[in-house]
Amino acid sequence: MGDETSNILKLPENLDLNAASSMHEQLISLKGSSVEIDASDVRKSGAQCIQVLMAAKKTWDVDGNSIAVGAMSENFENTLKLLGISGDELPLKETA
């Protein structure tokens, strides 16, 4: 719990192609601030949504802001592992 306040982006249960578009729009609205991704309700994860999050991570890095995944469902975590996504590509929020 640092000085920095993060905006929380709550992901829907189904991360399909429609969700990717909506998530992209939400991320654009949060650009310029720190963001914590809440993936705790995700039941189905599509690669397109993961790509949107990875692209956002690169944008946030360039802008000097932080973006990280906080809470996540087992399904979301398994999808990241299946796709070979590491903490460098999509960082996980450190928990105390």
Coordinates of C-alpha atoms in Angstrom, one line a residue, residues 34-90:
S34 CA -1.7 3.5 -12.7
V35 CA -4.0 0.5 -13.3
E36 CA -4.6 -2.7 -11.4
I37 CA -6.3 -5.4 -13.4
D38 CA -8.9 -7.5 -11.4
A39 CA -9.3 -10.8 -13.2
S40 CA -10.9 -12.6 -10.2
D41 CA -14.2 -13.3 -12.0
V42 CA -12.7 -14.5 -15.3
R43 CA -14.0 -18.0 -16.4
K44 CA -13.0 -18.0 -20.0
S45 CA -9.9 -16.2 -21.3
G46 CA -9.3 -15.5 -25.0
A47 CA -5.9 -14.8 -26.4
Q48 CA -7.1 -11.5 -27.9
C49 CA -7.8 -10.1 -24.5
I50 CA -4.5 -11.1 -23.2
Q51 CA -2.9 -9.4 -26.2
V52 CA -4.8 -6.2 -25.3
L53 CA -3.4 -6.3 -21.8
M54 CA 0.2 -7.0 -23.0
A55 CA -0.1 -4.1 -25.4
A56 CA -1.3 -1.9 -22.6
K57 CA 1.6 -2.9 -20.5
K58 CA 4.0 -1.7 -23.2
T59 CA 2.1 1.6 -23.5
W60 CA 2.1 2.1 -19.7
D61 CA 5.9 1.4 -19.6
V62 CA 6.6 4.1 -22.2
D63 CA 4.4 6.5 -20.3
G64 CA 6.1 5.7 -17.0
N65 CA 3.0 4.4 -15.3
S66 CA 2.3 1.0 -13.7
I67 CA -0.1 -1.6 -14.8
A68 CA -0.3 -5.0 -13.1
V69 CA -2.7 -7.9 -12.6
G70 CA -4.0 -8.1 -9.0
A71 CA -6.5 -10.7 -8.1
M72 CA -7.0 -13.4 -10.7
S73 CA -9.1 -16.5 -11.2
E74 CA -7.5 -19.9 -11.6
N75 CA -8.7 -20.0 -15.2
F76 CA -7.0 -16.7 -16.0
E77 CA -3.8 -17.8 -14.4
N78 CA -3.9 -21.1 -16.3
T79 CA -4.4 -19.2 -19.6
L80 CA -1.4 -17.1 -18.9
K81 CA 0.7 -20.2 -18.2
L82 CA -0.7 -21.9 -21.3
L83 CA 0.3 -18.9 -23.5
G84 CA 3.7 -18.7 -21.8
I85 CA 3.1 -15.2 -20.5
S86 CA 5.6 -14.2 -17.9
G87 CA 5.7 -11.4 -15.3
D88 CA 7.8 -9.4 -17.7
E89 CA 5.1 -9.3 -20.3
L90 CA 2.2 -8.9 -17.9

